[in-house]
mmCIF file of C-alpha atoms in Angstrom:
data_model
loop_
_atom_site.group_PDB
_atom_site.id
_atom_site.type_symbol
_atom_site.label_atom_id
_atom_site.label_comp_id
_atom_site.label_asym_id
_atom_site.label_seq_id
_atom_site.Cartn_x
_atom_site.Cartn_y
_atom_site.Cartn_z
ATOM 1 C CA MET A 1 40.258 -22.676 210.267
ATOM 2 C CA LEU A 2 39.377 -25.993 208.681
ATOM 3 C CA LEU A 3 40.118 -24.573 205.195
ATOM 4 C CA TRP A 4 43.635 -23.464 206.104
ATOM 5 C CA THR A 5 44.357 -26.821 207.677
ATOM 6 C CA ALA A 6 43.255 -28.576 204.493
ATOM 7 C CA VAL A 7 45.487 -26.353 202.364
ATOM 8 C CA LEU A 8 48.526 -26.943 204.564
ATOM 9 C CA LEU A 9 47.962 -30.666 204.473
ATOM 10 C CA PHE A 10 47.415 -30.670 200.722
ATOM 11 C CA VAL A 11 50.614 -28.907 199.711
ATOM 12 C CA PRO A 12 53.104 -31.522 200.902
ATOM 13 C CA CYS A 13 50.951 -34.272 199.514
ATOM 14 C CA VAL A 14 51.270 -33.075 195.943
ATOM 15 C CA GLY A 15 54.934 -34.150 196.036
ATOM 16 C CA LYS A 16 58.038 -32.574 194.531
ATOM 17 C CA THR A 17 57.982 -33.922 190.996
ATOM 18 C CA ALA A 18 54.373 -33.921 189.945
ATOM 19 C CA TRP A 19 54.290 -30.231 189.142
ATOM 20 C CA LEU A 20 57.322 -29.923 186.784
ATOM 21 C CA TYR A 21 58.437 -31.715 183.629
ATOM 22 C CA LEU A 22 61.695 -31.320 181.655
ATOM 23 C CA GLN A 23 61.693 -31.915 177.895
ATOM 24 C CA ALA A 24 64.576 -31.955 175.417
ATOM 25 C CA TRP A 25 64.189 -31.774 171.657
ATOM 26 C CA PRO A 26 64.711 -32.838 168.980
ATOM 27 C CA ASN A 27 64.412 -36.435 169.927
ATOM 28 C CA PRO A 28 66.567 -38.260 169.114
ATOM 29 C CA VAL A 29 69.340 -35.684 169.203
ATOM 30 C CA PHE A 30 72.291 -35.901 166.787
ATOM 31 C CA GLU A 31 75.552 -34.038 166.703
ATOM 32 C CA GLY A 32 75.041 -30.600 165.251
ATOM 33 C CA ASP A 33 71.340 -30.417 166.111
ATOM 34 C CA ALA A 34 70.097 -27.344 167.960
ATOM 35 C CA LEU A 35 69.432 -28.752 171.436
ATOM 36 C CA THR A 36 66.641 -27.059 173.420
ATOM 37 C CA LEU A 37 65.526 -27.682 177.018
ATOM 38 C CA GLN A 38 62.079 -26.684 178.345
ATOM 39 C CA CYS A 39 60.957 -26.695 181.971
ATOM 40 C CA GLN A 40 57.138 -26.959 181.978
ATOM 41 C CA GLY A 41 54.634 -26.840 184.824
ATOM 42 C CA ARG A 42 51.747 -29.225 185.257
ATOM 43 C CA LYS A 43 48.805 -28.159 183.142
ATOM 44 C CA ASN A 44 50.929 -25.251 181.888
ATOM 45 C CA THR A 45 51.142 -23.715 185.303
ATOM 46 C CA PRO A 46 53.179 -20.481 185.119
ATOM 47 C CA LEU A 47 56.758 -20.741 186.421
ATOM 48 C CA SER A 48 59.300 -18.220 187.584
ATOM 49 C CA GLN A 49 62.843 -18.272 188.894
ATOM 50 C CA VAL A 50 63.684 -21.272 186.683
ATOM 51 C CA LYS A 51 67.005 -23.037 187.175
ATOM 52 C CA PHE A 52 68.500 -25.758 184.948
ATOM 53 C CA TYR A 53 70.903 -28.484 186.103
ATOM 54 C CA ARG A 54 73.065 -31.070 184.347
ATOM 55 C CA ASP A 55 74.291 -34.062 186.321
ATOM 56 C CA GLY A 56 73.316 -32.242 189.529
ATOM 57 C CA LYS A 57 75.387 -29.124 188.720
ATOM 58 C CA PHE A 58 73.880 -25.693 188.172
ATOM 59 C CA LEU A 59 73.703 -24.812 184.492
ATOM 60 C CA HIS A 60 71.512 -21.726 183.925
ATOM 61 C CA PHE A 61 69.041 -19.354 185.660
ATOM 62 C CA SER A 62 66.162 -17.390 184.174
ATOM 63 C CA LYS A 63 63.553 -15.279 185.960
ATOM 64 C CA GLU A 64 60.788 -15.690 183.392
ATOM 65 C CA SER A 65 61.847 -17.978 180.516
ATOM 66 C CA GLN A 66 61.121 -21.643 180.822
ATOM 67 C CA THR A 67 63.242 -22.509 177.756
ATOM 68 C CA LEU A 68 67.033 -22.906 177.441
ATOM 69 C CA SER A 69 68.801 -23.082 174.075
ATOM 70 C CA MET A 70 71.939 -25.244 174.300
ATOM 71 C CA GLY A 71 73.206 -24.506 170.792
ATOM 72 C CA ALA A 72 74.646 -27.223 168.548
ATOM 73 C CA ALA A 73 74.652 -30.518 170.359
ATOM 74 C CA THR A 74 77.908 -32.396 170.760
ATOM 75 C CA VAL A 75 78.853 -35.691 172.332
ATOM 76 C CA GLN A 76 79.808 -33.719 175.438
ATOM 77 C CA SER A 77 76.174 -32.518 175.672
ATOM 78 C CA ARG A 78 75.130 -35.903 176.983
ATOM 79 C CA GLY A 79 73.897 -36.055 180.573
ATOM 80 C CA GLN A 80 71.009 -36.052 183.036
ATOM 81 C CA TYR A 81 69.108 -32.768 183.063
ATOM 82 C CA SER A 82 66.614 -31.345 185.585
ATOM 83 C CA CYS A 83 65.026 -28.013 186.470
ATOM 84 C CA THR A 84 63.404 -26.138 189.363
ATOM 85 C CA GLY A 85 60.936 -23.236 189.381
ATOM 86 C CA GLN A 86 58.506 -21.375 191.596
ATOM 87 C CA VAL A 87 54.907 -22.480 191.322
ATOM 88 C CA MET A 88 52.054 -20.380 192.718
ATOM 89 C CA TYR A 89 49.329 -22.499 194.199
ATOM 90 C CA ILE A 90 46.890 -20.152 195.909
ATOM 91 C CA PRO A 91 47.469 -19.137 198.516
ATOM 92 C CA GLN A 92 50.969 -20.807 198.660
ATOM 93 C CA ILE A 93 54.163 -20.442 196.522
ATOM 94 C CA PHE A 94 56.604 -23.349 196.459
ATOM 95 C CA THR A 95 59.605 -24.513 194.345
ATOM 96 C CA PRO A 96 59.317 -28.086 193.083
ATOM 97 C CA THR A 97 62.030 -30.009 191.181
ATOM 98 C CA SER A 98 61.418 -31.888 187.954
ATOM 99 C CA GLU A 99 62.322 -35.442 187.263
ATOM 100 C CA THR A 100 65.662 -35.987 185.507
ATOM 101 C CA ALA A 101 65.653 -36.398 181.779
ATOM 102 C CA MET A 102 68.456 -38.350 180.107
ATOM 103 C CA VAL A 103 69.726 -36.668 176.966
ATOM 104 C CA GLN A 104 71.559 -38.991 174.562
ATOM 105 C CA VAL A 105 73.357 -37.212 171.713
ATOM 106 C CA GLN A 106 73.783 -39.590 168.781
ATOM 107 C CA GLU A 107 77.019 -39.536 166.765
ATOM 108 C CA LEU A 108 76.288 -38.274 163.277
ATOM 109 C CA PHE A 109 79.339 -40.046 161.839
ATOM 110 C CA PRO A 110 82.523 -41.430 163.448
ATOM 111 C CA PRO A 111 85.849 -39.598 163.074
ATOM 112 C CA PRO A 112 87.294 -40.310 159.636
ATOM 113 C CA VAL A 113 90.308 -42.517 159.018
ATOM 114 C CA LEU A 114 92.811 -41.607 156.320
ATOM 115 C CA SER A 115 94.578 -44.370 154.418
ATOM 116 C CA ALA A 116 97.007 -44.480 151.487
ATOM 117 C CA ALA A 117 96.872 -47.050 148.704
ATOM 118 C CA PRO A 118 98.786 -49.069 147.746
ATOM 119 C CA SER A 119 100.967 -48.149 150.745
ATOM 120 C CA PRO A 120 101.937 -45.170 152.899
ATOM 121 C CA GLU A 121 105.519 -45.877 151.765
ATOM 122 C CA PRO A 122 105.140 -45.793 147.972
ATOM 123 C CA ARG A 123 108.019 -45.917 145.545
ATOM 124 C CA GLU A 124 108.974 -42.764 143.743
ATOM 125 C CA GLY A 125 106.999 -42.282 140.534
ATOM 126 C CA SER A 126 104.013 -44.440 141.529
ATOM 127 C CA LEU A 127 100.353 -43.448 141.945
ATOM 128 C CA VAL A 128 99.085 -42.905 145.501
ATOM 129 C CA THR A 129 95.395 -42.667 146.427
ATOM 130 C CA LEU A 130 94.354 -41.081 149.731
ATOM 131 C CA ARG A 131 91.019 -42.306 151.120
ATOM 132 C CA CYS A 132 89.075 -40.480 153.845
ATOM 133 C CA GLN A 133 86.660 -43.068 155.251
ATOM 134 C CA THR A 134 83.640 -42.532 157.503
ATOM 135 C CA LYS A 135 79.906 -43.367 157.492
ATOM 136 C CA LEU A 136 76.717 -41.470 158.318
ATOM 137 C CA HIS A 137 74.228 -42.716 160.924
ATOM 138 C CA PRO A 138 71.442 -44.695 159.221
ATOM 139 C CA LEU A 139 68.810 -42.217 160.479
ATOM 140 C CA ARG A 140 70.698 -39.357 158.789
ATOM 141 C CA SER A 141 71.954 -41.130 155.674
ATOM 142 C CA ALA A 142 70.327 -38.514 153.443
ATOM 143 C CA LEU A 143 72.885 -35.899 154.456
ATOM 144 C CA ARG A 144 75.764 -35.071 152.131
ATOM 145 C CA LEU A 145 79.301 -35.111 153.459
ATOM 146 C CA LEU A 146 82.112 -32.877 152.217
ATOM 147 C CA PHE A 147 85.797 -33.885 152.373
ATOM 148 C CA SER A 148 88.947 -31.780 152.763
ATOM 149 C CA PHE A 149 92.552 -32.979 152.483
ATOM 150 C CA TYR A 150 95.620 -31.407 154.044
ATOM 151 C CA LYS A 151 99.396 -31.954 153.961
ATOM 152 C CA ASP A 152 101.488 -30.354 156.670
ATOM 153 C CA SER A 153 100.180 -26.755 156.629
ATOM 154 C CA HIS A 154 98.815 -26.796 153.064
ATOM 155 C CA THR A 155 95.281 -27.444 151.801
ATOM 156 C CA LEU A 156 95.164 -29.994 148.983
ATOM 157 C CA GLN A 157 91.358 -30.098 148.590
ATOM 158 C CA ASP A 158 88.766 -27.963 150.361
ATOM 159 C CA ARG A 159 85.265 -29.353 150.955
ATOM 160 C CA GLY A 160 84.976 -31.564 147.935
ATOM 161 C CA PRO A 161 82.309 -34.235 147.423
ATOM 162 C CA HIS A 162 84.781 -37.055 146.822
ATOM 163 C CA PRO A 163 86.352 -39.004 149.688
ATOM 164 C CA GLU A 164 89.471 -39.825 147.625
ATOM 165 C CA LEU A 165 92.438 -37.781 146.439
ATOM 166 C CA CYS A 166 94.891 -39.100 143.850
ATOM 167 C CA ILE A 167 98.558 -38.072 143.701
ATOM 168 C CA PRO A 168 100.130 -39.283 140.439
ATOM 169 C CA GLY A 169 103.871 -39.753 140.087
ATOM 170 C CA VAL A 170 104.785 -39.090 143.704
ATOM 171 C CA LYS A 171 108.202 -37.622 144.411
ATOM 172 C CA GLU A 172 110.372 -37.581 147.488
ATOM 173 C CA GLY A 173 109.060 -34.062 148.205
ATOM 174 C CA ASP A 174 105.539 -35.500 148.599
ATOM 175 C CA SER A 175 106.590 -37.150 151.853
ATOM 176 C CA GLY A 176 104.960 -35.623 154.923
ATOM 177 C CA LEU A 177 102.001 -35.689 157.308
ATOM 178 C CA TYR A 178 98.524 -35.928 155.764
ATOM 179 C CA TRP A 179 95.059 -35.741 157.296
ATOM 180 C CA CYS A 180 91.472 -35.196 156.164
ATOM 181 C CA GLU A 181 88.434 -33.374 157.526
ATOM 182 C CA VAL A 182 84.733 -34.273 157.072
ATOM 183 C CA ALA A 183 81.713 -32.005 157.544
ATOM 184 C CA PRO A 184 78.046 -32.333 156.553
ATOM 185 C CA GLU A 185 76.864 -29.867 153.967
ATOM 186 C CA GLY A 186 75.360 -26.894 155.771
ATOM 187 C CA GLY A 187 76.129 -28.393 159.168
ATOM 188 C CA GLN A 188 78.361 -27.329 162.008
ATOM 189 C CA VAL A 189 80.024 -30.651 162.776
ATOM 190 C CA GLN A 190 83.615 -31.051 161.621
ATOM 191 C CA LYS A 191 85.799 -34.027 162.365
ATOM 192 C CA GLN A 192 89.455 -34.607 161.536
ATOM 193 C CA SER A 193 91.255 -37.850 160.976
ATOM 194 C CA PRO A 194 94.476 -38.797 162.747
ATOM 195 C CA GLN A 195 97.597 -37.788 160.845
ATOM 196 C CA LEU A 196 99.068 -40.251 158.386
ATOM 197 C CA GLU A 197 102.769 -40.145 157.555
ATOM 198 C CA VAL A 198 103.560 -40.786 153.904
ATOM 199 C CA ARG A 199 107.175 -41.597 153.108
ATOM 200 C CA VAL A 200 108.017 -41.776 149.432
ATOM 201 C CA GLN A 201 110.793 -44.306 148.883
ATOM 202 C CA ALA A 202 113.364 -42.895 146.458
ATOM 203 C CA PRO A 203 116.101 -45.150 145.055
ATOM 204 C CA VAL A 204 119.659 -44.490 146.152
ATOM 205 C CA SER A 205 122.079 -42.834 143.776
ATOM 206 C CA ARG A 206 125.471 -44.333 142.993
ATOM 207 C CA PRO A 207 127.621 -43.750 146.071
ATOM 208 C CA VAL A 208 131.026 -42.074 146.010
ATOM 209 C CA LEU A 209 133.900 -43.619 147.969
ATOM 210 C CA THR A 210 136.702 -41.449 149.358
ATOM 211 C CA LEU A 211 139.911 -42.680 151.012
ATOM 212 C CA HIS A 212 141.380 -40.566 153.793
ATOM 213 C CA HIS A 213 144.909 -41.067 155.128
ATOM 214 C CA GLY A 214 148.146 -39.117 155.450
ATOM 215 C CA PRO A 215 149.777 -37.079 152.678
ATOM 216 C CA THR A 216 151.659 -40.196 151.537
ATOM 217 C CA ASP A 217 150.734 -43.819 151.129
ATOM 218 C CA PRO A 218 149.992 -45.381 154.520
ATOM 219 C CA ALA A 219 152.275 -47.919 156.151
ATOM 220 C CA VAL A 220 151.546 -50.756 158.554
ATOM 221 C CA GLY A 221 150.126 -49.249 161.742
ATOM 222 C CA ASP A 222 148.636 -46.144 160.080
ATOM 223 C CA MET A 223 144.893 -45.384 160.178
ATOM 224 C CA VAL A 224 142.774 -45.313 157.029
ATOM 225 C CA GLN A 225 139.213 -43.979 156.770
ATOM 226 C CA LEU A 226 136.743 -44.975 154.073
ATOM 227 C CA LEU A 227 133.910 -42.472 153.511
ATOM 228 C CA CYS A 228 130.904 -43.594 151.450
ATOM 229 C CA GLU A 229 128.030 -41.278 150.525
ATOM 230 C CA ALA A 230 124.936 -41.555 148.331
ATOM 231 C CA GLN A 231 123.735 -38.083 147.390
ATOM 232 C CA ARG A 232 120.062 -39.095 147.313
ATOM 233 C CA GLY A 233 117.854 -41.936 148.444
ATOM 234 C CA SER A 234 115.244 -42.505 151.124
ATOM 235 C CA PRO A 235 116.536 -43.454 154.551
ATOM 236 C CA PRO A 236 117.460 -45.647 156.203
ATOM 237 C CA ILE A 237 120.462 -46.483 154.023
ATOM 238 C CA LEU A 238 122.728 -49.456 154.650
ATOM 239 C CA TYR A 239 126.340 -49.073 153.516
ATOM 240 C CA LEU A 240 128.624 -52.041 152.846
ATOM 241 C CA PHE A 241 132.406 -51.725 152.416
ATOM 242 C CA TYR A 242 134.371 -54.123 150.214
ATOM 243 C CA LEU A 243 138.039 -54.993 149.737
ATOM 244 C CA ASP A 244 138.044 -56.480 146.265
ATOM 245 C CA GLU A 245 134.917 -58.658 146.607
ATOM 246 C CA LYS A 246 135.090 -59.331 150.352
ATOM 247 C CA ILE A 247 132.897 -57.409 152.830
ATOM 248 C CA VAL A 248 135.108 -55.727 155.427
ATOM 249 C CA GLY A 249 132.485 -53.633 157.256
ATOM 250 C CA ASN A 250 128.980 -52.140 157.230
ATOM 251 C CA HIS A 251 127.212 -49.129 158.694
ATOM 252 C CA SER A 252 123.580 -47.968 158.789
ATOM 253 C CA ALA A 253 122.501 -44.359 158.281
ATOM 254 C CA PRO A 254 118.964 -44.136 159.777
ATOM 255 C CA CYS A 255 118.505 -40.542 158.593
ATOM 256 C CA GLY A 256 120.474 -40.817 155.367
ATOM 257 C CA GLY A 257 123.768 -39.082 154.691
ATOM 258 C CA ASN A 258 127.161 -40.754 154.644
ATOM 259 C CA ALA A 259 128.880 -43.535 156.540
ATOM 260 C CA SER A 260 132.535 -44.167 157.313
ATOM 261 C CA LEU A 261 134.788 -47.072 158.200
ATOM 262 C CA LEU A 262 137.998 -46.443 160.165
ATOM 263 C CA PHE A 263 140.615 -49.188 160.465
ATOM 264 C CA PRO A 264 144.358 -49.597 161.095
ATOM 265 C CA VAL A 265 146.599 -51.079 158.424
ATOM 266 C CA LYS A 266 147.761 -54.436 159.793
ATOM 267 C CA SER A 267 149.609 -55.966 156.856
ATOM 268 C CA GLU A 268 150.125 -55.747 153.116
ATOM 269 C CA GLN A 269 146.918 -57.732 152.719
ATOM 270 C CA ASP A 270 145.037 -54.511 153.533
ATOM 271 C CA ALA A 271 146.190 -53.039 150.222
ATOM 272 C CA GLY A 272 143.938 -53.455 147.222
ATOM 273 C CA ASN A 273 140.811 -52.115 145.537
ATOM 274 C CA TYR A 274 138.143 -50.798 147.911
ATOM 275 C CA SER A 275 134.523 -50.036 147.037
ATOM 276 C CA CYS A 276 131.224 -49.436 148.853
ATOM 277 C CA GLU A 277 127.568 -50.242 148.283
ATOM 278 C CA ALA A 278 124.403 -48.339 149.280
ATOM 279 C CA GLU A 279 121.048 -50.098 149.743
ATOM 280 C CA ASN A 280 117.693 -48.833 151.089
ATOM 281 C CA GLY A 281 115.158 -51.513 150.181
ATOM 282 C CA VAL A 282 114.247 -49.749 146.939
ATOM 283 C CA SER A 283 117.498 -50.061 145.021
ATOM 284 C CA ARG A 284 121.156 -50.996 145.452
ATOM 285 C CA GLU A 285 124.120 -49.188 143.924
ATOM 286 C CA ARG A 286 127.890 -49.846 143.977
ATOM 287 C CA SER A 287 130.629 -47.229 143.866
ATOM 288 C CA GLY A 288 133.679 -47.307 141.648
ATOM 289 C CA PRO A 289 136.859 -48.915 143.038
ATOM 290 C CA LYS A 290 139.532 -46.949 144.887
ATOM 291 C CA LYS A 291 143.048 -48.423 145.082
ATOM 292 C CA LEU A 292 144.904 -48.343 148.390
ATOM 293 C CA SER A 293 148.694 -48.708 148.092
ATOM 294 C CA LEU A 294 151.007 -49.154 151.038
ATOM 295 C CA LYS A 295 154.332 -47.404 151.568
ATOM 296 C CA GLY A 296 157.355 -49.506 150.533
ATOM 297 C CA SER A 297 155.440 -52.139 148.632
ATOM 298 C CA GLN A 298 157.099 -53.272 145.343
ATOM 299 C CA VAL A 299 155.161 -53.454 142.142
ATOM 300 C CA LEU A 300 156.330 -56.525 140.186
ATOM 301 C CA SER A 301 153.893 -56.346 137.343
ATOM 302 C CA THR A 302 155.387 -53.192 135.757
ATOM 303 C CA PRO A 303 159.232 -53.139 136.113
ATOM 304 C CA THR A 304 161.066 -49.894 135.472
ATOM 305 C CA SER A 305 164.556 -49.333 134.091
ATOM 306 C CA SER A 306 166.066 -48.710 137.545
ATOM 307 C CA ASN A 307 164.832 -51.804 139.342
ATOM 308 C CA TRP A 308 165.247 -53.775 136.136
ATOM 309 C CA LEU A 309 169.046 -53.326 136.159
ATOM 310 C CA VAL A 310 169.700 -53.983 139.825
ATOM 311 C CA PRO A 311 169.207 -57.774 139.763
ATOM 312 C CA TRP A 312 171.411 -58.112 136.650
ATOM 313 C CA LEU A 313 174.326 -56.007 137.860
ATOM 314 C CA PRO A 314 176.147 -58.790 139.823
ATOM 315 C CA ALA A 315 175.768 -61.181 136.895
ATOM 316 C CA SER A 316 177.257 -58.603 134.517
ATOM 317 C CA LEU A 317 180.273 -58.047 136.761
ATOM 318 C CA LEU A 318 180.813 -61.800 137.035
ATOM 319 C CA GLY A 319 180.743 -62.150 133.280
ATOM 320 C CA MET A 320 183.323 -59.396 132.829
ATOM 321 C CA MET A 321 185.624 -61.100 135.334
ATOM 322 C CA VAL A 322 185.376 -64.389 133.445
ATOM 323 C CA ILE A 323 186.284 -62.656 130.176
ATOM 324 C CA ALA A 324 189.291 -60.945 131.783
ATOM 325 C CA ALA A 325 190.555 -64.260 133.190
ATOM 326 C CA ALA A 326 190.268 -65.869 129.780
ATOM 327 C CA LEU A 327 192.371 -63.103 128.237
ATOM 328 C CA LEU A 328 195.081 -63.609 130.858
ATOM 329 C CA VAL A 329 195.281 -67.301 130.089
ATOM 330 C CA TYR A 330 195.425 -66.622 126.397
ATOM 331 C CA LEU A 331 198.304 -64.182 126.707
ATOM 332 C CA ARG A 332 200.547 -66.310 128.957
ATOM 333 C CA PRO A 333 204.229 -66.472 127.573
ATOM 334 C CA TRP A 334 204.615 -70.245 127.644
ATOM 335 C CA ARG A 335 201.743 -70.647 125.286
ATOM 336 C CA LYS A 336 202.926 -70.639 121.715
ATOM 337 C CA ALA A 337 201.271 -68.019 119.676
ATOM 338 C CA GLY A 338 199.665 -69.154 116.491
ATOM 339 C CA PRO A 339 200.183 -67.431 113.181
ATOM 340 C CA LEU A 340 197.589 -64.688 113.381
ATOM 341 C CA PRO A 341 199.166 -62.045 111.163
ATOM 342 C CA SER A 342 195.944 -60.153 110.734
ATOM 343 C CA GLN A 343 195.535 -59.802 114.504
ATOM 344 C CA ILE A 344 199.142 -58.660 115.303
ATOM 345 C CA PRO A 345 199.425 -54.908 115.493
ATOM 346 C CA PRO A 346 202.127 -53.261 113.347
ATOM 347 C CA PRO A 347 205.519 -52.478 114.897
ATOM 348 C CA ALA A 348 206.031 -49.178 116.534
ATOM 349 C CA PRO A 349 208.031 -46.582 114.613
ATOM 350 C CA GLY A 350 211.761 -46.850 115.185
ATOM 351 C CA GLY A 351 211.593 -50.505 116.218
ATOM 352 C CA GLU A 352 210.836 -49.709 119.848
ATOM 353 C CA GLN A 353 208.877 -52.101 121.867
ATOM 354 C CA CYS A 354 205.153 -51.330 122.859
ATOM 355 C CA PRO A 355 203.653 -53.061 125.861
ATOM 356 C CA LEU A 356 200.440 -54.897 125.139
ATOM 357 C CA TYR A 357 199.419 -55.768 128.715
ATOM 358 C CA ALA A 358 200.753 -54.745 132.134
ATOM 359 C CA ASN A 359 199.879 -56.061 135.557
ATOM 360 C CA VAL A 360 201.213 -54.477 138.740
ATOM 361 C CA HIS A 361 200.376 -55.730 142.216
ATOM 362 C CA HIS A 362 201.707 -55.461 145.722
ATOM 363 C CA GLN A 363 203.597 -58.357 147.283
ATOM 364 C CA LYS A 364 203.053 -59.493 150.798
ATOM 365 C CA GLU A 365 204.125 -57.269 153.674
ATOM 366 C CA LYS A 366 207.523 -58.989 153.991
ATOM 367 C CA ASP A 367 208.453 -58.304 150.366
ATOM 368 C CA GLU A 368 210.288 -55.117 149.679
ATOM 369 C CA GLY A 369 209.036 -54.110 146.270
ATOM 370 C CA VAL A 370 206.292 -54.370 143.709
ATOM 371 C CA VAL A 371 206.186 -57.124 141.107
ATOM 372 C CA TYR A 372 205.233 -56.074 137.682
ATOM 373 C CA PHE A 373 204.692 -57.854 134.390
ATOM 374 C CA VAL A 374 204.974 -56.249 130.985
ATOM 375 C CA VAL A 375 204.311 -58.025 127.717
ATOM 376 C CA HIS A 376 206.241 -56.663 124.713
ATOM 377 C CA ARG A 377 206.188 -57.490 121.073
ATOM 378 C CA THR A 378 209.592 -57.944 119.262
ATOM 379 C CA SER A 379 210.453 -58.605 115.701
ATOM 380 C CA LYS A 380 213.380 -60.719 114.300
ATOM 381 C CA ARG A 381 214.116 -61.591 110.756
ATOM 382 C CA SER A 382 215.024 -65.229 111.275
ATOM 383 C CA GLU A 383 212.640 -66.175 114.089
ATOM 384 C CA GLY A 384 209.544 -64.203 113.081
ATOM 385 C CA GLN A 385 207.315 -62.459 115.527
ATOM 386 C CA PHE A 386 206.721 -63.725 119.045
ATOM 387 C CA TYR A 387 205.819 -62.424 122.487
ATOM 388 C CA HIS A 388 208.033 -62.500 125.573
ATOM 389 C CA LEU A 389 207.356 -61.688 129.198
ATOM 390 C CA CYS A 390 209.484 -59.224 131.085
ATOM 391 C CA ARG A 391 209.518 -59.643 134.820
ATOM 392 C CA GLY A 392 211.044 -57.215 137.271
ATOM 393 C CA GLU A 393 210.690 -55.534 140.573
ATOM 394 C CA MET A 394 210.254 -51.967 141.378
ATOM 395 C CA PRO A 395 211.797 -50.575 144.472
ATOM 396 C CA ALA A 396 209.406 -50.075 147.298
ATOM 397 C CA ALA A 397 208.201 -46.608 148.007
ATOM 398 C CA GLN A 398 210.249 -44.837 150.589
#
């Protein structure tokens, strides 16, 4: 009876944690290492019904094995581990719990960072160097790292020893998303860098300006659209519109493409030579001029035969009237004719008289007839040649 009492009193006195120990190895533990947990009894006391816990949560159960293989350790493998198991202490069997063991998984190397030199926005035709940067833990510096480079869904370099990748003479098609991946040689740890966007800056081509309006030249009040487009060039592209050398508008194309300017014709000052300019920070190009003419506007610099005669027509008529008046004065009968034998026409055959000038005009409404004047030439032997004026009236029309 005394022996059984001593045994019963002894069991609770041994405590809960003195009989079990939890070990984790290797120590220290790095990413990629094979992590192993072992639940061990005091003085190698046999255990059964072993259970493993992490941070107080059940992890694994084994009837006989005291060892648990955790596989390749990761940062997520960190935590506080413990175990329980049945211990036979004659004549009693009890289930003690081990003390917690803190498992710290060391980072083998930080996630890599990808950079582009001289810039992630290089100019077309330049050399770009991609650098995948990371560093091994000092306790594992003897390991060899391998580097892979990717663009979009394509592999540019697979597990090479160099952390740099050169792209000579980059083109606009080299723009895209790049990233790199690092892994130790023979290891199971792989880490990727964040994606890096590379945008190759291509110069803009010479833009083309197009004028859009009705089928004829626009007039005041009509709408005119200017459309400017550079066929190539990295966005964003800024378009400027000019009338002669004065800026009349601007428009930005964040994704490239064309830009337009719509405006109403307000006056003849809107006519002239229009052009546009494209600029994207790499280069600047100007289009050729496009002339906008307005309906009804006169061109004074290049006169034609039709509008050349119109201003002179009244002056010509006035001159002809002056010449006709001078002839009338010259042929009046009271003016003595000078001897101009060479200018006097020969007599008509048979001695009949030939009128040289006739003027017929209507009298006022109260007059009954029409007054007419006829100038004849006569010839006499004694008096020579002279002119006389015949005046008469014609009966009014019935």
